[in-house]
PDB file of C-alpha atoms and ligand atoms in Angstrom:
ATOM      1  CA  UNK A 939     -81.462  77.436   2.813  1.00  0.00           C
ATOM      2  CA  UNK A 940     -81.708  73.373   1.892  1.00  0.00           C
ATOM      3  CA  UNK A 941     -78.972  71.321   3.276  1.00  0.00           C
ATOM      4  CA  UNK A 942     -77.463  70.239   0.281  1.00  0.00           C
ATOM      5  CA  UNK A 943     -76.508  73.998  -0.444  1.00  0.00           C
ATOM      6  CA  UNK A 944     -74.918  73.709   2.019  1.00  0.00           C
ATOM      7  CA  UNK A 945     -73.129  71.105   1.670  1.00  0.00           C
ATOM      8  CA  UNK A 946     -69.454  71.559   0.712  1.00  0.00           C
ATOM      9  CA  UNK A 947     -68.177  70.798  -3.000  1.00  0.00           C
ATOM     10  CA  UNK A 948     -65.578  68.117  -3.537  1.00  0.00           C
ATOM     11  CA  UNK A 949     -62.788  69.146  -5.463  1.00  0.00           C
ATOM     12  CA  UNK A 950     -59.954  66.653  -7.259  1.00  0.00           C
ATOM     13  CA  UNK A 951     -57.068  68.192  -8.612  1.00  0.00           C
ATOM     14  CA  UNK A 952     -54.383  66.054 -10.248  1.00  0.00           C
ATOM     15  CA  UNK A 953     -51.849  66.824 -12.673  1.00  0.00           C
ATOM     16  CA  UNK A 954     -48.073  65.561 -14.079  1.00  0.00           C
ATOM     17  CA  UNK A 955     -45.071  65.024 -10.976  1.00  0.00           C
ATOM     18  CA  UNK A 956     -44.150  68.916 -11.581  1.00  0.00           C
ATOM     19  CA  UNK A 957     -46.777  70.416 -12.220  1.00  0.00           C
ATOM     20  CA  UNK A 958     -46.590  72.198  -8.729  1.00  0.00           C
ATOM     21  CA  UNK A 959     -49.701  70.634  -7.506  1.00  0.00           C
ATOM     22  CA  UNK A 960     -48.662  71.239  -3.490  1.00  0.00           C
ATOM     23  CA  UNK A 961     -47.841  75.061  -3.777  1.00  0.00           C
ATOM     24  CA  UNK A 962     -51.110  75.995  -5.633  1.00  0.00           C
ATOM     25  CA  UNK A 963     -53.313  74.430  -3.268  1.00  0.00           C
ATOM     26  CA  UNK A 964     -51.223  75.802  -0.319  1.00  0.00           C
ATOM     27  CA  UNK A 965     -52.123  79.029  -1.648  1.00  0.00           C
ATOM     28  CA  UNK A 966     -55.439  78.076  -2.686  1.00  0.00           C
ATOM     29  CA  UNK A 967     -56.136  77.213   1.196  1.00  0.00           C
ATOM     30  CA  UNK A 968     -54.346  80.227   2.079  1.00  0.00           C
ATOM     31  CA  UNK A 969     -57.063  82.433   0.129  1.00  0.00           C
ATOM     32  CA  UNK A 970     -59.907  80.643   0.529  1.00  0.00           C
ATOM     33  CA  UNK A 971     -60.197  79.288   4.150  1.00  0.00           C
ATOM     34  CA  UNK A 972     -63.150  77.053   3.266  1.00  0.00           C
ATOM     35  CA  UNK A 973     -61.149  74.687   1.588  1.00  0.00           C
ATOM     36  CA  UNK A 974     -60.059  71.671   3.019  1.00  0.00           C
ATOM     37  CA  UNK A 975     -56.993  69.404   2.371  1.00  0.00           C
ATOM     38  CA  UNK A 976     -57.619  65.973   2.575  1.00  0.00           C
ATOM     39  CA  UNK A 977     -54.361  64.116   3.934  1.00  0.00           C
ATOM     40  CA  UNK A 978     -54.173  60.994   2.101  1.00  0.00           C
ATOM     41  CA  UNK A 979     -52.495  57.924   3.434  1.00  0.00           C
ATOM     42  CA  UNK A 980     -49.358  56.698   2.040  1.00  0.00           C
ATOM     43  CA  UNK A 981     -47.161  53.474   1.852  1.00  0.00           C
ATOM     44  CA  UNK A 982     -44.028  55.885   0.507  1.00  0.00           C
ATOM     45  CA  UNK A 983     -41.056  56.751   2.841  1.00  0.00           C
ATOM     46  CA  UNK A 984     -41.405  60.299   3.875  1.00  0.00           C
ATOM     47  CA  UNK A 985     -39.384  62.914   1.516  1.00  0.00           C
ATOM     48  CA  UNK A 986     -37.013  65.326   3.945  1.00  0.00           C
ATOM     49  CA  UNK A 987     -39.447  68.027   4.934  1.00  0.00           C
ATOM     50  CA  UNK A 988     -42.460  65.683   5.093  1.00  0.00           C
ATOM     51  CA  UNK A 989     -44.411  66.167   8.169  1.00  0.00           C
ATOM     52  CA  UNK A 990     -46.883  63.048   9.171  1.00  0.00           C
ATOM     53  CA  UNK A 991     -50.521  64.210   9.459  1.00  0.00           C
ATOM     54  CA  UNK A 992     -49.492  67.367   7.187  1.00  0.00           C
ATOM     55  CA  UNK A 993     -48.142  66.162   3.883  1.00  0.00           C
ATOM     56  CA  UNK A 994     -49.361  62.626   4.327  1.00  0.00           C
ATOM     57  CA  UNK A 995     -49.974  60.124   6.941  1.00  0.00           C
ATOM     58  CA  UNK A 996     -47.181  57.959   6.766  1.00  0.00           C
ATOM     59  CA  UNK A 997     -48.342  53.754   7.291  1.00  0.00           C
ATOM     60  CA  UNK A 998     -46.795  50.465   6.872  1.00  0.00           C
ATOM     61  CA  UNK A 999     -48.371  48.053   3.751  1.00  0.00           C
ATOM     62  CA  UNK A1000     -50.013  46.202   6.861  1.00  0.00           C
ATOM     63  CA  UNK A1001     -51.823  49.114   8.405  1.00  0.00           C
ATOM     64  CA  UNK A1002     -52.503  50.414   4.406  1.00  0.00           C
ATOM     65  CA  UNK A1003     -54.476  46.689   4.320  1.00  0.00           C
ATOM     66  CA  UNK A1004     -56.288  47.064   7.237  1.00  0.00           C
ATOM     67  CA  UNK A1005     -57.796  50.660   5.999  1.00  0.00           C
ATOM     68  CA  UNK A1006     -58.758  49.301   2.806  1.00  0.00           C
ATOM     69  CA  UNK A1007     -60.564  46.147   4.181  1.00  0.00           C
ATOM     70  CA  UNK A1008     -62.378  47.801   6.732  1.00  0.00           C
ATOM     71  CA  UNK A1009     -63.482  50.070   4.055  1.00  0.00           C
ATOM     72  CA  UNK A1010     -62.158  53.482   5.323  1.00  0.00           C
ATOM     73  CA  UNK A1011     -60.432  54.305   2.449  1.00  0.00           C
ATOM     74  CA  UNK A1012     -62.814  56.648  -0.432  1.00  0.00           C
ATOM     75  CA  UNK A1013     -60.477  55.260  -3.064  1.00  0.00           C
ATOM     76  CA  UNK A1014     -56.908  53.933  -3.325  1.00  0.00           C
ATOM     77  CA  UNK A1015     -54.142  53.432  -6.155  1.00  0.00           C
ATOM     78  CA  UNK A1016     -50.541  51.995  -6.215  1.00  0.00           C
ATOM     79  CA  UNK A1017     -48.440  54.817  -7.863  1.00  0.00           C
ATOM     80  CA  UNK A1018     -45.047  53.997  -8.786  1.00  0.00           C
ATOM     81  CA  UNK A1019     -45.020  51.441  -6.617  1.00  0.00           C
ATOM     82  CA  UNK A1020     -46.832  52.714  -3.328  1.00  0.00           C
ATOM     83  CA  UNK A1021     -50.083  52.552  -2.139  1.00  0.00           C
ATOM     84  CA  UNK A1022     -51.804  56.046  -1.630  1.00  0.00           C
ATOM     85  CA  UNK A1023     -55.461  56.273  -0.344  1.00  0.00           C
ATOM     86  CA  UNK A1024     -58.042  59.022   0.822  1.00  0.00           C
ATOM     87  CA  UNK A1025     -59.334  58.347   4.164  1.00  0.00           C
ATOM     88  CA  UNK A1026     -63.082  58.230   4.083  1.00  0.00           C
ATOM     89  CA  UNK A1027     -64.518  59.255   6.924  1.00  0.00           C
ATOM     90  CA  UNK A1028     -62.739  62.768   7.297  1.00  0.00           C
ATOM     91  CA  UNK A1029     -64.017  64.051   4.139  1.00  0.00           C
ATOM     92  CA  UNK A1030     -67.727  62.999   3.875  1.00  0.00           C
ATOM     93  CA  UNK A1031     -67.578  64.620   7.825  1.00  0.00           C
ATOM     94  CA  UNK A1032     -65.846  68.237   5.795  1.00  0.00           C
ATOM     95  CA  UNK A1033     -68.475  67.963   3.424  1.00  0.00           C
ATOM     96  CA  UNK A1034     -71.363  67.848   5.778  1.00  0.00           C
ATOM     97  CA  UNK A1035     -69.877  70.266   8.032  1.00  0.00           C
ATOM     98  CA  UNK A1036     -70.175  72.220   4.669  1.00  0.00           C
ATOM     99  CA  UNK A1037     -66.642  72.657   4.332  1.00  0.00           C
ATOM    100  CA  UNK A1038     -64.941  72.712   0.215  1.00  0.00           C
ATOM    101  CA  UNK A1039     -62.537  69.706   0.426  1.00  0.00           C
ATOM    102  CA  UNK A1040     -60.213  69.142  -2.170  1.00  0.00           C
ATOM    103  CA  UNK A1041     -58.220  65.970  -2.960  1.00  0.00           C
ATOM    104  CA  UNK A1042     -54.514  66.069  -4.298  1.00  0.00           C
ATOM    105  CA  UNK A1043     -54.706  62.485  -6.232  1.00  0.00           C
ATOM    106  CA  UNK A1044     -53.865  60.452  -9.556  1.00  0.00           C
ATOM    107  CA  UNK A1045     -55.762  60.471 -12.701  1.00  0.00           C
ATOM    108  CA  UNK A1046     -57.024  56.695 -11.949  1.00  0.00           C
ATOM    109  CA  UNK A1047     -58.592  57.658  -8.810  1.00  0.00           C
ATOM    110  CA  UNK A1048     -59.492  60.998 -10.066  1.00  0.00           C
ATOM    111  CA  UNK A1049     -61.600  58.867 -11.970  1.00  0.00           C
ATOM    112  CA  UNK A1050     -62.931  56.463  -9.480  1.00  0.00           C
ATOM    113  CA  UNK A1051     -64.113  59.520  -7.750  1.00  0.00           C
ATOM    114  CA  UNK A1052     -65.951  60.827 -10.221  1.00  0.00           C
ATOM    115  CA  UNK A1053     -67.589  57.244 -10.565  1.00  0.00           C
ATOM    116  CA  UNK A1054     -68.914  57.825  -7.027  1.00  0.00           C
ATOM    117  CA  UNK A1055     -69.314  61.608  -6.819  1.00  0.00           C
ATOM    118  CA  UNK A1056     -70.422  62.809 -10.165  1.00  0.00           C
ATOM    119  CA  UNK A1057     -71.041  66.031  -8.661  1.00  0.00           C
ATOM    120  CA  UNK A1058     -67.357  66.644  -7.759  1.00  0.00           C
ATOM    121  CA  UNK A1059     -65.224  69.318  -9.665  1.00  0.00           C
ATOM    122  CA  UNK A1060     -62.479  67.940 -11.721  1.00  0.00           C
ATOM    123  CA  UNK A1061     -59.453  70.051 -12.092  1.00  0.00           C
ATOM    124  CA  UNK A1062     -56.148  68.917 -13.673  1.00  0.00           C
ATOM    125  CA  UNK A1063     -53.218  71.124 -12.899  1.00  0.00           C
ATOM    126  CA  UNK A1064     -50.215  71.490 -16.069  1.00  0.00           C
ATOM    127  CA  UNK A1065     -47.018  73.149 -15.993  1.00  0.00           C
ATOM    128  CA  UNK A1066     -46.523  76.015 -18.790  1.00  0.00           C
ATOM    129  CA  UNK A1067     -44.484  73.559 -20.695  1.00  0.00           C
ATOM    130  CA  UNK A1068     -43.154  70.059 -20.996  1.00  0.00           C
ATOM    131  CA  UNK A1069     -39.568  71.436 -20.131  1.00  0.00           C
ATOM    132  CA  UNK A1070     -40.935  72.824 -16.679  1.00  0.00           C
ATOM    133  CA  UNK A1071     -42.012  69.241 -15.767  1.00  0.00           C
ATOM    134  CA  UNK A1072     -37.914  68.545 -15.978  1.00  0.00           C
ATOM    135  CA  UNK A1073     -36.576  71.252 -14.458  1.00  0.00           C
ATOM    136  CA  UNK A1074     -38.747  71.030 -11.377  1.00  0.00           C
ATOM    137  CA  UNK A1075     -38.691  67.352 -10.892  1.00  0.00           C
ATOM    138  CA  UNK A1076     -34.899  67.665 -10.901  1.00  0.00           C
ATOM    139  CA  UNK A1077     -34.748  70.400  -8.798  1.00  0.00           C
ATOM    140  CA  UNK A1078     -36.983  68.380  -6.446  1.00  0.00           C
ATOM    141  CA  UNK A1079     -33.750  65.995  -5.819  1.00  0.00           C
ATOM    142  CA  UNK A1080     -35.208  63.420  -3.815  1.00  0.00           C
ATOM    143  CA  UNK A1081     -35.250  60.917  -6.740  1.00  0.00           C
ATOM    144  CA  UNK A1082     -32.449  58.934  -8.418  1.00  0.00           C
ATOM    145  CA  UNK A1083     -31.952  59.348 -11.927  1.00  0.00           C
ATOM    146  CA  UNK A1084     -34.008  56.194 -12.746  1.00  0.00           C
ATOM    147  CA  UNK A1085     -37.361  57.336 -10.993  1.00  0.00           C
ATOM    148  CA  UNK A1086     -37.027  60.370 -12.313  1.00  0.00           C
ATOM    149  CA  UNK A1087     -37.302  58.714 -15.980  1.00  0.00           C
ATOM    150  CA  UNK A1088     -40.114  56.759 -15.045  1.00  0.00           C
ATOM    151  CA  UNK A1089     -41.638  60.057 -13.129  1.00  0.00           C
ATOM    152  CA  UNK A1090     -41.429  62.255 -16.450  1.00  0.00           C
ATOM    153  CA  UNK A1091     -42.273  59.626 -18.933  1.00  0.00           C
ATOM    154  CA  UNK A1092     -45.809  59.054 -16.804  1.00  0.00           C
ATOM    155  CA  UNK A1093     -46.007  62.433 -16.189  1.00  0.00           C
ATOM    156  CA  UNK A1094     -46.560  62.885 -20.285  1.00  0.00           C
ATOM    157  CA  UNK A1095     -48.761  59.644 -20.241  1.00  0.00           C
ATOM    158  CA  UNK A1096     -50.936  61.675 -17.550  1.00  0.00           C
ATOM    159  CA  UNK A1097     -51.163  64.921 -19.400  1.00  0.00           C
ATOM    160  CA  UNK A1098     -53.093  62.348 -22.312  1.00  0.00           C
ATOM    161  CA  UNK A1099     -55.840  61.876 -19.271  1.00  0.00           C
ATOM    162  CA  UNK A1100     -56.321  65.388 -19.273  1.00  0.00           C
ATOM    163  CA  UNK A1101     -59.571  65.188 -21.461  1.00  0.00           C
ATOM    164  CA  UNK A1102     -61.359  63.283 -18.559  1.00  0.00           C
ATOM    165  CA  UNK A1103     -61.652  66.513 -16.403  1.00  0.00           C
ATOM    166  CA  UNK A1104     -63.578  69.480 -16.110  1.00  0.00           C
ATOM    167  CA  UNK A1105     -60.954  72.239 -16.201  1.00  0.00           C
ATOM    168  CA  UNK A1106     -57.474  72.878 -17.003  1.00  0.00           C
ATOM    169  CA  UNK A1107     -55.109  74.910 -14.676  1.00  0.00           C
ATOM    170  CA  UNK A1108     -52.332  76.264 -16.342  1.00  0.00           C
ATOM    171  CA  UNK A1109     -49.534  76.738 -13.710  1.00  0.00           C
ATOM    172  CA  UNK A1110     -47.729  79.693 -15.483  1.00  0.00           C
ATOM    173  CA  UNK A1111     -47.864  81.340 -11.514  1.00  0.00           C
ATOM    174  CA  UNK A1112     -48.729  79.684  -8.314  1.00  0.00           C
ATOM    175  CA  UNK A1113     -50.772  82.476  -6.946  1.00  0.00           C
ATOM    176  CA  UNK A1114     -52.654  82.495 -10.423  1.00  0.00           C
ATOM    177  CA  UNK A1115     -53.052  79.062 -10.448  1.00  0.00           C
ATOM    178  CA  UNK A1116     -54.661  79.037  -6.873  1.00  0.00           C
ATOM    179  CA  UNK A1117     -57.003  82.296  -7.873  1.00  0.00           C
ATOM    180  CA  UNK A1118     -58.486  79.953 -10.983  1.00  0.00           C
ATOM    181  CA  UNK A1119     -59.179  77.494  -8.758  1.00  0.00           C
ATOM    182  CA  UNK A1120     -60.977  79.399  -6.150  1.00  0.00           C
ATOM    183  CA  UNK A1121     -62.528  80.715  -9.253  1.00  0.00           C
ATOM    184  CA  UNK A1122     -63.682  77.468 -10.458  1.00  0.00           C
ATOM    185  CA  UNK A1123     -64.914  76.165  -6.846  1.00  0.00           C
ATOM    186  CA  UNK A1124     -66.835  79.618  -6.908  1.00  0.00           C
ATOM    187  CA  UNK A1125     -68.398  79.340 -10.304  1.00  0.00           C
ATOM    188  CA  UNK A1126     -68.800  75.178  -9.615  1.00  0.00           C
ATOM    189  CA  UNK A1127     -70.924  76.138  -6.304  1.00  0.00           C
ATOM    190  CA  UNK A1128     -73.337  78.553  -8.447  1.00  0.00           C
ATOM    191  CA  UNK A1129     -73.867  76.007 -10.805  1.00  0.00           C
ATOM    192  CA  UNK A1130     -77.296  74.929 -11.905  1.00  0.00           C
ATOM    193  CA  UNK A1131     -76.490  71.179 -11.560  1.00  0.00           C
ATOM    194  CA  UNK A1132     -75.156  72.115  -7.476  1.00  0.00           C
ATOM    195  CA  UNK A1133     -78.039  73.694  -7.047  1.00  0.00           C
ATOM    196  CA  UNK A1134     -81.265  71.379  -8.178  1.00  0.00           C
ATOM    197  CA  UNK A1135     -82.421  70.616  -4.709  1.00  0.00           C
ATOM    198  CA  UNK A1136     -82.622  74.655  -4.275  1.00  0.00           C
ATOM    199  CA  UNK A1137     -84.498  75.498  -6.757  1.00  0.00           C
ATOM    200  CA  UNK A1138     -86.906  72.703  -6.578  1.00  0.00           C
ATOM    201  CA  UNK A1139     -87.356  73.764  -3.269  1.00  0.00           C
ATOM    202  CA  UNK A1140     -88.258  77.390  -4.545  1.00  0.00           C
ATOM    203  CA  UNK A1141     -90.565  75.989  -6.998  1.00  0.00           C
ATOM    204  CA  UNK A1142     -92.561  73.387  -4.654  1.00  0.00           C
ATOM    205  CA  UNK A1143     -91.970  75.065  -1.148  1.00  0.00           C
ATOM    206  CA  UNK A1144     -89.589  74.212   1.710  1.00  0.00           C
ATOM    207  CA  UNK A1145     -89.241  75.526   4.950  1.00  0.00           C
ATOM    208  CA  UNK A1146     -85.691  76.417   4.629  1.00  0.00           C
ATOM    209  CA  UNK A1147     -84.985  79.375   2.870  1.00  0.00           C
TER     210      UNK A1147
HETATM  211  P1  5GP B1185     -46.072  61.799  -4.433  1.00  0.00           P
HETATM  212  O1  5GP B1185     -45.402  60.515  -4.064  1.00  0.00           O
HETATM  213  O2  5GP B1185     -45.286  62.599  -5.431  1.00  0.00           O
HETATM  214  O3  5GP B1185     -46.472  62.610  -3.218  1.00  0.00           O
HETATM  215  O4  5GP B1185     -47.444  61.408  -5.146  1.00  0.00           O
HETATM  216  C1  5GP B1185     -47.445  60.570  -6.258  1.00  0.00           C
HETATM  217  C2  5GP B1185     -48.822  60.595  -6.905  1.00  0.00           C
HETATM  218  O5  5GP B1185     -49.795  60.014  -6.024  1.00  0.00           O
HETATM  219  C3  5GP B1185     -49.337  62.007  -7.225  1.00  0.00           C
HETATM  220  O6  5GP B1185     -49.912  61.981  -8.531  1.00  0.00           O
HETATM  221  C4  5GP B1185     -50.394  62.242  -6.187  1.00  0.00           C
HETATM  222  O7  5GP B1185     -51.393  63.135  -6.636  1.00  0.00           O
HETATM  223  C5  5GP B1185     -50.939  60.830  -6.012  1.00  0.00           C
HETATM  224  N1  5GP B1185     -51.672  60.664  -4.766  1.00  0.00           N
HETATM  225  C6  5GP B1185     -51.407  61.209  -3.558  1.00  0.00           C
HETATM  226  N2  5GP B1185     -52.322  60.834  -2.656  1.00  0.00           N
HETATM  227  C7  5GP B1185     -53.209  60.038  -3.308  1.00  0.00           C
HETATM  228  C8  5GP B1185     -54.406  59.339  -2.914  1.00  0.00           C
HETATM  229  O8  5GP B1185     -54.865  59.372  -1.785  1.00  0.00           O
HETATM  230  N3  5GP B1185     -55.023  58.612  -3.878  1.00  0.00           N
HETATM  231  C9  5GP B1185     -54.569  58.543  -5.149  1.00  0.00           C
HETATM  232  N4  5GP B1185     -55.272  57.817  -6.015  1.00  0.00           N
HETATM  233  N5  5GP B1185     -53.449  59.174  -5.553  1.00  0.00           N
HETATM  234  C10 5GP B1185     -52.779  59.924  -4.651  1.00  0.00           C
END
């Protein structure tokens, strides 16, 4: 088999504050062990619950600089005021290892990604509807009533970015949400465009099959 079957697929999910991102990937990487969670690195105070090296790894603005100029971050984006970035070297080292590796990140850098990886999988998670988006940023209560104006009224903005991506997740369910993704990783990793080098190599002979 060529390497660059082999090779994992990058994934991006992204999707409105409420959508439920975190609890359909946890069961996404609960069903489908090959996928990877890339930790991104934050300049945000952790939330109560928030475990460094789990959820995020936690840094000051200083170390956040350092990263970024020494070119270890894969992208990076203020959101609502912090900085968040995906650390580089982890998830080209997944991918080779031929590990799935999905990153939980913002439309902008969604996009950035798919500047530099065409051949990642775009996904962009949605509640059921726009009242859901509410109810479970409210019920999040770790925001005061201020960011959680600013929090809903860019969650609709992002929902308009929604166009940019490959697939829409509708998160009527958590455990259905996770099975269409592992469905979409699946059918993504069958694809002709994944597969070019592979069949080329059928056609003109390689030593790998
Ligand atoms: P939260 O503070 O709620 O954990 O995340 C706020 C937003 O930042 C979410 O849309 C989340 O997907 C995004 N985010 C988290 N990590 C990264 C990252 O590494 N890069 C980018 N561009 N966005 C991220």
């Amino acid at each position: 088999m060529s390497n660059e079957r082999k090779k994992g697929l990058l994934v991006v999910v992204s999707g409105p504050s409420g959508a439920g991102k975190g609890t359909v990937l946890a069961h996404a990487i609960r069903n489908y062990p090959n996928l990877q969670y890339s930790v991104s690195v934050t300049t945000r105070e952790p939330r109560p619950g928030e475990v460094d090296g789990i959820n995020y790894y936690f840094v000051t603005k200083d170390r956040f600089k350092e990263m970024l100029v020494s070119g270890e971050l894969l992208e990076h984006q203020q959101v609502y005021g912090n900085y968040y970035g995906t650390p580089k070297q982890k998830v080209l080292d997944k991918l080779e290892e031929g590990y799935d590796v999905v990153l939980e990140i913002d439309v902008k850098g969604a996009l950035d990604i798919k500047n530099k990886f065409p051949q990642a999988v775009m996904i962009f998670l949605t509640p059921v509807n726009r009242s859901t988006i509410e109810e479970r940023l409210r019920g999040r209560d770790t925001e005061t009533e201020e960011q959680l104006k600013v929090r809903i009224e860019s969650a609709i903005d992002e929902i308009k970015q929604a166009v940019f991506y490959d697939y829409i997740v509708v998160n009527e369910d958590a455990e259905k949400g996770a099975q269409d993704i592992i469905n979409i990783i699946k059918a993504q990793k069958c694809s002709v465009d994944n597969n070019k080098k592979f069949i080329d190599n059928l056609i003109y002979g390689g030593n790998d099959l």
